[in-house]
Short mmCIF file of C-alpha atoms and ligand atoms in Angstrom, two decimals:
data_model
loop_
_atom_site.label_atom_id
_atom_site.label_comp_id
_atom_site.label_asym_id
_atom_site.label_seq_id
_atom_site.Cartn_x
_atom_site.Cartn_y
_atom_site.Cartn_z
CA MET A 2 106.26 109.55 141.47
CA SER A 3 104.61 112.76 142.70
CA TRP A 4 105.96 114.41 145.84
CA SER A 5 109.44 113.17 144.97
CA PHE A 6 112.51 115.38 144.77
CA ARG A 7 115.56 114.64 142.69
CA ILE A 8 118.63 114.44 144.89
CA GLY A 9 121.18 113.43 142.30
CA ARG A 10 122.20 111.20 139.45
CA LEU A 11 124.26 107.99 139.76
CA PHE A 12 125.48 106.07 136.71
CA GLY A 13 123.07 108.11 134.59
CA ILE A 14 120.05 107.17 136.75
CA ASP A 15 118.11 109.88 138.54
CA VAL A 16 117.70 109.28 142.25
CA TYR A 17 114.57 110.72 143.86
CA ILE A 18 113.56 110.99 147.45
CA HIS A 19 109.92 110.98 148.49
CA ALA A 20 108.67 113.85 150.66
CA THR A 21 107.47 111.39 153.34
CA PHE A 22 111.10 110.40 153.87
CA PHE A 23 111.77 113.83 155.40
CA LEU A 24 108.84 113.22 157.75
CA LEU A 25 110.60 110.03 158.87
CA LEU A 26 113.84 111.98 159.51
CA ALA A 27 111.95 114.68 161.45
CA TRP A 28 110.15 112.03 163.49
CA ILE A 29 113.46 110.32 164.38
CA VAL A 30 115.07 113.59 165.47
CA ILE A 31 112.09 114.57 167.62
CA ALA A 32 111.65 111.09 169.15
CA GLN A 33 115.37 110.77 169.93
CA TYR A 34 115.55 114.25 171.39
CA LEU A 35 112.50 113.71 173.59
CA SER A 36 113.85 110.40 174.93
CA THR A 37 117.51 111.40 175.42
CA ARG A 38 117.32 115.22 175.67
CA SER A 39 120.53 115.24 173.69
CA ALA A 40 120.73 117.13 170.39
CA GLY A 41 123.94 115.22 169.56
CA VAL A 42 122.24 111.82 169.81
CA ALA A 43 119.29 113.06 167.75
CA VAL A 44 121.56 114.31 164.96
CA TYR A 45 123.63 111.12 165.11
CA GLU A 46 120.50 108.97 164.70
CA MET A 47 119.35 111.11 161.80
CA LEU A 48 122.72 110.66 160.07
CA PHE A 49 122.50 106.93 160.74
CA VAL A 50 119.11 106.68 159.02
CA THR A 51 120.50 108.67 156.08
CA LEU A 52 123.36 106.17 155.91
CA VAL A 53 120.89 103.28 155.90
CA PHE A 54 119.10 104.85 152.96
CA GLY A 55 122.45 105.24 151.23
CA ILE A 56 122.76 101.45 151.59
CA VAL A 57 119.28 101.05 150.09
CA VAL A 58 120.36 103.19 147.12
CA LEU A 59 123.36 100.86 146.61
CA HIS A 60 120.99 97.86 146.73
CA GLU A 61 118.76 99.41 144.05
CA LEU A 62 121.82 100.33 141.98
CA GLY A 63 122.78 96.64 142.11
CA HIS A 64 119.49 95.80 140.34
CA ALA A 65 119.80 98.72 137.91
CA LEU A 66 123.38 97.98 136.83
CA ALA A 67 122.68 94.24 136.46
CA ALA A 68 119.66 95.13 134.29
CA ARG A 69 121.80 97.44 132.18
CA ARG A 70 124.04 94.49 131.32
CA PHE A 71 121.02 92.96 129.57
CA GLY A 72 120.09 96.18 127.81
CA VAL A 73 117.27 97.06 130.25
CA GLN A 74 117.37 100.72 131.32
CA THR A 75 116.22 102.01 134.70
CA ARG A 76 113.96 105.04 134.60
CA ASP A 77 114.74 106.17 138.14
CA ILE A 78 115.33 105.12 141.73
CA THR A 79 113.01 106.51 144.41
CA LEU A 80 113.59 106.33 148.16
CA LEU A 81 110.46 105.85 150.25
CA PRO A 82 110.32 105.53 154.05
CA ILE A 83 109.69 101.78 153.55
CA GLY A 84 112.64 101.27 151.20
CA GLY A 85 113.76 101.89 147.66
CA VAL A 86 112.19 101.27 144.27
CA ALA A 87 114.19 100.99 141.04
CA ARG A 88 111.81 101.38 138.12
CA LEU A 89 113.13 99.14 135.36
CA GLU A 90 111.77 99.68 131.87
CA ARG A 91 110.78 96.02 131.79
CA ILE A 92 111.45 92.74 133.60
CA PRO A 93 113.06 90.30 131.16
CA GLU A 94 111.13 87.04 130.76
CA ASN A 95 114.42 85.23 130.26
CA PRO A 96 114.76 83.37 133.60
CA TYR A 97 118.55 83.66 133.73
CA GLN A 98 118.41 87.45 133.22
CA GLU A 99 115.63 87.88 135.76
CA PHE A 100 117.57 85.77 138.25
CA VAL A 101 120.74 87.89 137.88
CA ILE A 102 118.83 91.20 138.13
CA ALA A 103 116.82 90.08 141.18
CA ILE A 104 119.78 88.64 143.07
CA ALA A 105 122.08 91.62 142.34
CA GLY A 106 120.36 93.83 144.96
CA PRO A 107 120.71 91.47 147.94
CA ALA A 108 124.23 90.56 146.68
CA VAL A 109 125.26 94.19 147.28
CA ASN A 110 124.12 93.86 150.91
CA VAL A 111 126.02 90.57 151.31
CA VAL A 112 129.21 92.34 150.16
CA LEU A 113 128.54 95.28 152.51
CA ALA A 114 127.86 92.87 155.40
CA ILE A 115 131.20 91.15 154.77
CA LEU A 116 132.93 94.57 154.76
CA CYS A 117 131.27 95.46 158.08
CA LEU A 118 132.32 92.12 159.55
CA GLY A 119 135.87 92.78 158.36
CA TRP A 120 135.71 96.20 160.00
CA ILE A 121 134.54 94.70 163.31
CA LEU A 122 137.26 92.02 163.24
CA ALA A 123 139.97 94.53 162.26
CA ARG A 124 138.84 96.88 165.00
CA GLY A 125 139.81 94.32 167.62
CA SER A 126 143.43 94.45 166.52
CA LEU A 127 143.53 98.19 165.77
CA GLN A 128 141.81 99.32 168.95
CA SER A 129 145.09 100.27 170.61
CA GLU A 130 146.42 102.36 167.71
CA ILE A 131 143.39 104.40 166.65
CA PRO A 132 141.60 106.79 169.01
CA ALA A 133 138.37 105.24 170.25
CA ASN A 134 136.15 108.08 169.05
CA LEU A 135 137.06 107.34 165.42
CA LEU A 136 135.77 103.81 165.86
CA HIS A 137 132.33 104.56 167.13
CA ALA A 138 131.45 101.69 169.40
CA ASP A 139 128.39 100.28 167.65
CA LEU A 140 128.34 101.76 164.15
CA ALA A 141 129.91 98.76 162.38
CA GLY A 142 127.72 96.34 164.32
CA ARG A 143 124.57 98.30 163.50
CA LEU A 144 125.47 98.54 159.80
CA LEU A 145 126.19 94.79 159.77
CA SER A 146 122.77 93.97 161.21
CA ILE A 147 121.05 96.40 158.81
CA ASN A 148 122.66 94.68 155.80
CA VAL A 149 121.80 91.22 157.12
CA ALA A 150 118.21 92.35 157.73
CA LEU A 151 117.99 93.75 154.18
CA VAL A 152 119.18 90.42 152.74
CA VAL A 153 116.70 88.40 154.83
CA PHE A 154 113.77 90.75 154.17
CA ASN A 155 114.39 91.00 150.42
CA MET A 156 114.93 87.28 149.99
CA ILE A 157 111.48 86.39 151.39
CA PRO A 158 110.32 84.20 148.47
CA ALA A 159 107.29 86.38 147.67
CA PHE A 160 106.47 89.09 145.14
CA PRO A 161 107.21 91.97 145.13
CA MET A 162 110.38 91.07 147.07
CA ASP A 163 113.53 90.10 145.19
CA GLY A 164 113.15 86.58 146.62
CA GLY A 165 109.85 86.14 144.75
CA ARG A 166 111.53 87.01 141.46
CA VAL A 167 114.48 84.72 142.23
CA LEU A 168 112.06 81.86 142.97
CA ARG A 169 110.07 82.48 139.77
CA ALA A 170 113.28 82.65 137.71
CA VAL A 171 114.57 79.38 139.17
CA LEU A 172 111.20 77.66 138.57
CA ALA A 173 110.96 79.10 135.03
CA MET A 174 114.27 77.47 134.15
CA GLY A 175 112.44 74.14 134.30
CA MET A 176 108.87 75.03 133.30
CA ASP A 177 106.60 77.47 131.50
CA TYR A 178 106.84 81.14 132.68
CA VAL A 179 103.15 81.51 133.55
CA ARG A 180 103.12 78.30 135.58
CA ALA A 181 106.32 79.37 137.36
CA THR A 182 104.67 82.70 138.22
CA THR A 183 101.50 81.02 139.53
CA ILE A 184 103.54 78.71 141.78
CA ALA A 185 105.81 81.54 142.99
CA ALA A 186 102.74 83.69 143.71
CA SER A 187 101.14 80.86 145.75
CA VAL A 188 104.35 80.34 147.74
CA GLY A 189 104.35 84.12 148.37
CA GLN A 190 100.79 84.03 149.65
CA VAL A 191 101.60 81.16 152.00
CA PHE A 192 104.45 83.31 153.36
CA ALA A 193 102.07 86.27 153.63
CA LEU A 194 99.71 84.13 155.75
CA LEU A 195 102.60 82.97 157.96
CA LEU A 196 103.82 86.56 158.38
CA GLY A 197 100.29 87.75 159.13
CA PHE A 198 99.85 84.95 161.68
CA GLY A 199 103.21 85.86 163.22
CA GLY A 200 102.09 89.49 163.36
CA LEU A 201 98.85 88.56 165.16
CA VAL A 202 100.58 86.24 167.65
CA THR A 203 103.34 88.75 168.51
CA GLY A 204 101.08 91.79 168.19
CA ASN A 205 103.55 93.35 165.75
CA PRO A 206 101.71 95.72 163.38
CA PHE A 207 104.79 95.96 161.14
CA LEU A 208 104.60 92.22 160.31
CA LEU A 209 100.88 92.55 159.54
CA PHE A 210 101.63 95.44 157.21
CA ILE A 211 104.32 93.44 155.35
CA ALA A 212 101.98 90.44 155.14
CA LEU A 213 99.33 92.57 153.45
CA PHE A 214 101.92 94.11 151.12
CA VAL A 215 103.21 90.63 150.12
CA TRP A 216 99.69 89.22 149.66
CA ILE A 217 98.70 92.04 147.28
CA GLY A 218 102.05 91.88 145.44
CA ALA A 219 101.64 88.14 144.77
CA ALA A 220 98.08 88.50 143.48
CA GLN A 221 99.09 91.42 141.25
CA GLU A 222 102.08 89.69 139.70
CA ALA A 223 100.05 86.56 138.97
CA SER A 224 97.26 88.52 137.28
CA VAL A 225 99.61 90.68 135.17
CA VAL A 226 101.47 87.60 133.93
CA ALA A 227 98.21 85.73 133.26
CA ALA A 228 96.90 88.70 131.26
CA ARG A 229 100.14 88.84 129.30
CA ALA A 230 99.95 85.12 128.60
CA SER A 231 96.41 85.31 127.28
CA LEU A 232 97.50 88.14 124.97
CA ALA A 233 100.26 85.99 123.49
CA GLY A 234 100.15 85.65 119.72
CA ILE A 235 97.41 88.26 119.23
CA PRO A 236 98.24 91.35 117.15
CA VAL A 237 97.32 94.89 118.23
CA ARG A 238 94.71 95.31 115.48
CA TYR A 239 92.28 92.89 117.20
CA ALA A 240 92.14 94.90 120.42
CA MET A 241 92.54 98.47 119.21
CA ILE A 242 89.80 101.08 119.17
CA SER A 243 88.95 101.80 115.54
CA ASP A 244 85.98 104.08 116.16
CA PHE A 245 87.43 107.28 117.64
CA ARG A 246 87.66 111.03 117.20
CA VAL A 247 90.76 113.01 116.18
CA VAL A 248 91.44 116.72 116.77
CA SER A 249 93.45 119.36 114.98
CA PRO A 250 96.27 121.48 116.48
CA THR A 251 94.18 124.61 115.92
CA ASP A 252 91.11 123.33 117.82
CA SER A 253 90.31 125.29 120.96
CA LEU A 254 90.63 123.71 124.39
CA GLU A 255 86.98 124.47 124.96
CA ALA A 256 86.04 122.29 121.98
CA ILE A 257 88.15 119.41 123.37
CA ALA A 258 86.47 119.77 126.76
CA HIS A 259 83.11 119.29 124.98
CA HIS A 260 84.44 116.15 123.24
CA VAL A 261 85.60 114.70 126.56
CA ILE A 262 82.22 115.30 128.18
CA ALA A 263 80.16 114.12 125.22
CA GLY A 264 82.03 110.87 124.51
CA PHE A 265 84.01 108.03 126.10
CA GLN A 266 87.35 109.12 124.75
CA GLN A 267 89.92 110.55 127.17
CA ASP A 268 92.86 111.16 124.83
CA PHE A 269 92.76 112.43 121.27
CA PRO A 270 95.31 111.95 118.50
CA VAL A 271 96.21 115.36 117.04
CA VAL A 272 96.24 115.13 113.25
CA GLU A 273 97.65 117.70 110.84
CA ASP A 274 97.76 117.10 107.05
CA GLY A 275 96.89 113.44 107.58
CA ARG A 276 99.71 112.78 110.03
CA VAL A 277 99.68 112.38 113.80
CA VAL A 278 101.67 115.26 115.31
CA GLY A 279 100.83 114.72 118.97
CA MET A 280 98.45 113.44 121.63
CA MET A 281 96.00 115.58 123.55
CA THR A 282 95.39 113.89 126.88
CA ARG A 283 92.59 114.51 129.33
CA SER A 284 94.99 115.20 132.19
CA ASP A 285 96.87 117.84 130.14
CA LEU A 286 93.54 119.36 129.17
CA ILE A 287 92.40 119.62 132.79
CA LYS A 288 95.73 121.15 133.80
CA ALA A 289 95.60 123.67 130.96
CA LEU A 290 92.02 124.62 131.79
CA ALA A 291 93.00 125.17 135.42
CA ASP A 292 96.06 127.25 134.46
CA ALA A 293 94.87 129.29 131.52
CA GLY A 294 91.10 128.88 131.43
CA ARG A 295 89.41 128.20 128.13
CA GLN A 296 91.90 130.25 126.14
CA GLY A 297 94.51 128.55 124.04
CA ASN A 298 94.38 125.70 121.60
CA VAL A 299 95.52 122.13 121.23
CA ALA A 300 98.95 122.99 119.81
CA ASP A 301 99.91 124.76 123.08
CA VAL A 302 99.13 121.79 125.29
CA MET A 303 99.51 118.57 123.26
CA GLN A 304 102.27 116.05 123.91
CA ARG A 305 104.56 116.14 120.90
CA ALA A 306 106.55 113.11 122.07
CA PHE A 307 104.39 109.97 122.11
CA VAL A 308 104.77 106.22 121.80
CA ALA A 309 103.04 104.60 118.82
CA VAL A 310 102.46 100.95 117.92
CA HIS A 311 101.92 99.05 114.67
CA PRO A 312 98.65 97.13 114.10
CA ASP A 313 100.62 93.91 113.47
CA GLU A 314 102.74 94.30 116.60
CA ALA A 315 102.17 91.66 119.30
CA LEU A 316 99.68 92.79 121.96
CA THR A 317 102.01 91.51 124.69
CA GLU A 318 104.69 93.98 123.59
CA ALA A 319 102.21 96.80 123.07
CA PHE A 320 100.74 96.13 126.52
CA GLN A 321 104.21 96.35 128.04
CA LYS A 322 104.77 99.68 126.25
CA LEU A 323 101.46 100.95 127.65
CA GLN A 324 102.60 100.07 131.16
CA THR A 325 106.03 101.69 130.84
CA CYS A 326 105.20 104.84 128.83
CA GLU A 327 102.86 106.05 131.59
CA CYS A 328 100.49 107.15 128.87
CA HIS A 329 96.83 106.28 128.90
CA SER A 330 96.51 105.66 125.18
CA MET A 331 98.82 105.02 122.25
CA PRO A 332 98.08 105.78 118.58
CA VAL A 333 98.25 102.77 116.24
CA LEU A 334 100.06 103.77 113.03
CA LYS A 335 100.40 101.85 109.78
CA ASP A 336 102.76 103.38 107.21
CA GLY A 337 102.48 106.65 109.13
CA GLN A 338 98.68 106.61 108.88
CA LEU A 339 96.53 106.57 112.01
CA VAL A 340 94.41 103.41 112.06
CA GLY A 341 93.50 103.03 115.73
CA LEU A 342 94.03 103.78 119.40
CA LEU A 343 95.15 101.36 122.08
CA THR A 344 94.21 101.77 125.75
CA ALA A 345 94.58 99.45 128.73
CA GLU A 346 90.79 99.49 129.25
CA ASN A 347 90.19 98.34 125.72
CA VAL A 348 92.73 95.52 126.02
CA GLY A 349 90.92 94.53 129.25
CA GLU A 350 87.54 94.53 127.47
CA PHE A 351 89.00 92.50 124.63
CA LEU A 352 90.23 89.89 127.14
CA MET A 353 86.87 89.74 128.93
CA ILE A 354 84.98 89.22 125.67
CA ARG A 355 87.49 86.68 124.45
CA ASN A 356 87.35 84.67 127.69
CA ALA A 357 83.54 84.77 127.69
CA VAL A 358 83.42 83.48 124.11
CA ARG A 359 85.96 80.78 124.93
CA GLN A 360 83.95 79.58 127.93
CA GLN A 361 80.82 79.45 125.83
CA ALA A 362 82.70 77.63 123.08
CA SER A 363 84.05 75.04 125.51
CA ARG A 364 80.49 74.21 126.61
CA SER A 365 78.79 74.08 123.22
CA PRO A 366 80.18 72.15 120.25
CA ALA A 367 79.24 74.84 117.71
CA PRO A 368 80.15 78.34 118.90
CA LEU A 369 77.83 81.10 117.76
CA VAL A 370 80.51 83.80 117.85
CA SER A 371 84.07 83.28 116.81
CA ALA A 372 86.78 85.24 118.56
CA PRO A 373 89.89 86.43 116.77
CA ARG A 374 92.23 83.46 116.64
CA ALA A 375 95.27 83.49 118.86
ZN1 ZN B 428 115.87 94.56 145.72
#
């Protein structure tokens, strides 16, 4: 994520903090100072918010470490002012695995809440022996309520909350994955409406914001899963671009800029002696042109590490790779030879054409065009 700074590494996972988080800290310090005129209170509140975000990191680590048990790596954890995001390489479609990964985050908060409760109960009996200033009056109580709130908020049965994934996983244990997702997404949208209604009645803008967030999350999850389902059983070669241009490592950046303007292609496979040695992407080209002008050639700028797919590979898997590699296009290689390019737009076009042909075919007994068979 841009505007994120790495603050450390836990269990081999990089933890980032988004720049807007510092704005939140600054806002808390200023607001507290203005209302209490006490620098001590302002600093204490800032430390408290930092502690809360430490708890959010533990929650995200719960997901990440549960995922690791199933061989799913986490690319990074980012802290935003609205919470944390653990970017898993993929979400397993095995309902049991998804259930464990989704529940692991809130489970961390349940454990922390129990510890806080233990602290509060123990404090009653220790009060006489430990100086009062070591047992700050409300810290344990505040941490307890934060953990309870995190459990309740995350277990709202709606995507993209953990509760939505738990619900889908439980449903998918008894039915087809796509159907489970559709039902879970509808339940999420009902919750979004209730939250939105609650927000309007109480005049709470925060509830309205969450309602919107949940509504969009549910729609997105349903459409991604539906797209994946309609790709099932289709190999990459049906949806790949086979009419494309390649470039050579010695081509000048100026020449590539002309190709980008003259055609539809954004990324170009870089071929040397018949083999793909890298990918020249439009964003790298733009950056290079801004940094060094028209000097330089493809070899200076191309991405030497790239993800490739096989023409017989399932489109569902290739589509997942496209989403996780953060690349716009992937070369399709057969026995080391370049045979195509795969982009998300092209997969989208393939689906549109396929659905159109299917609709037509369902209306007329003898279809004029036959789509690649699933
Ligand atoms: Zn979570």
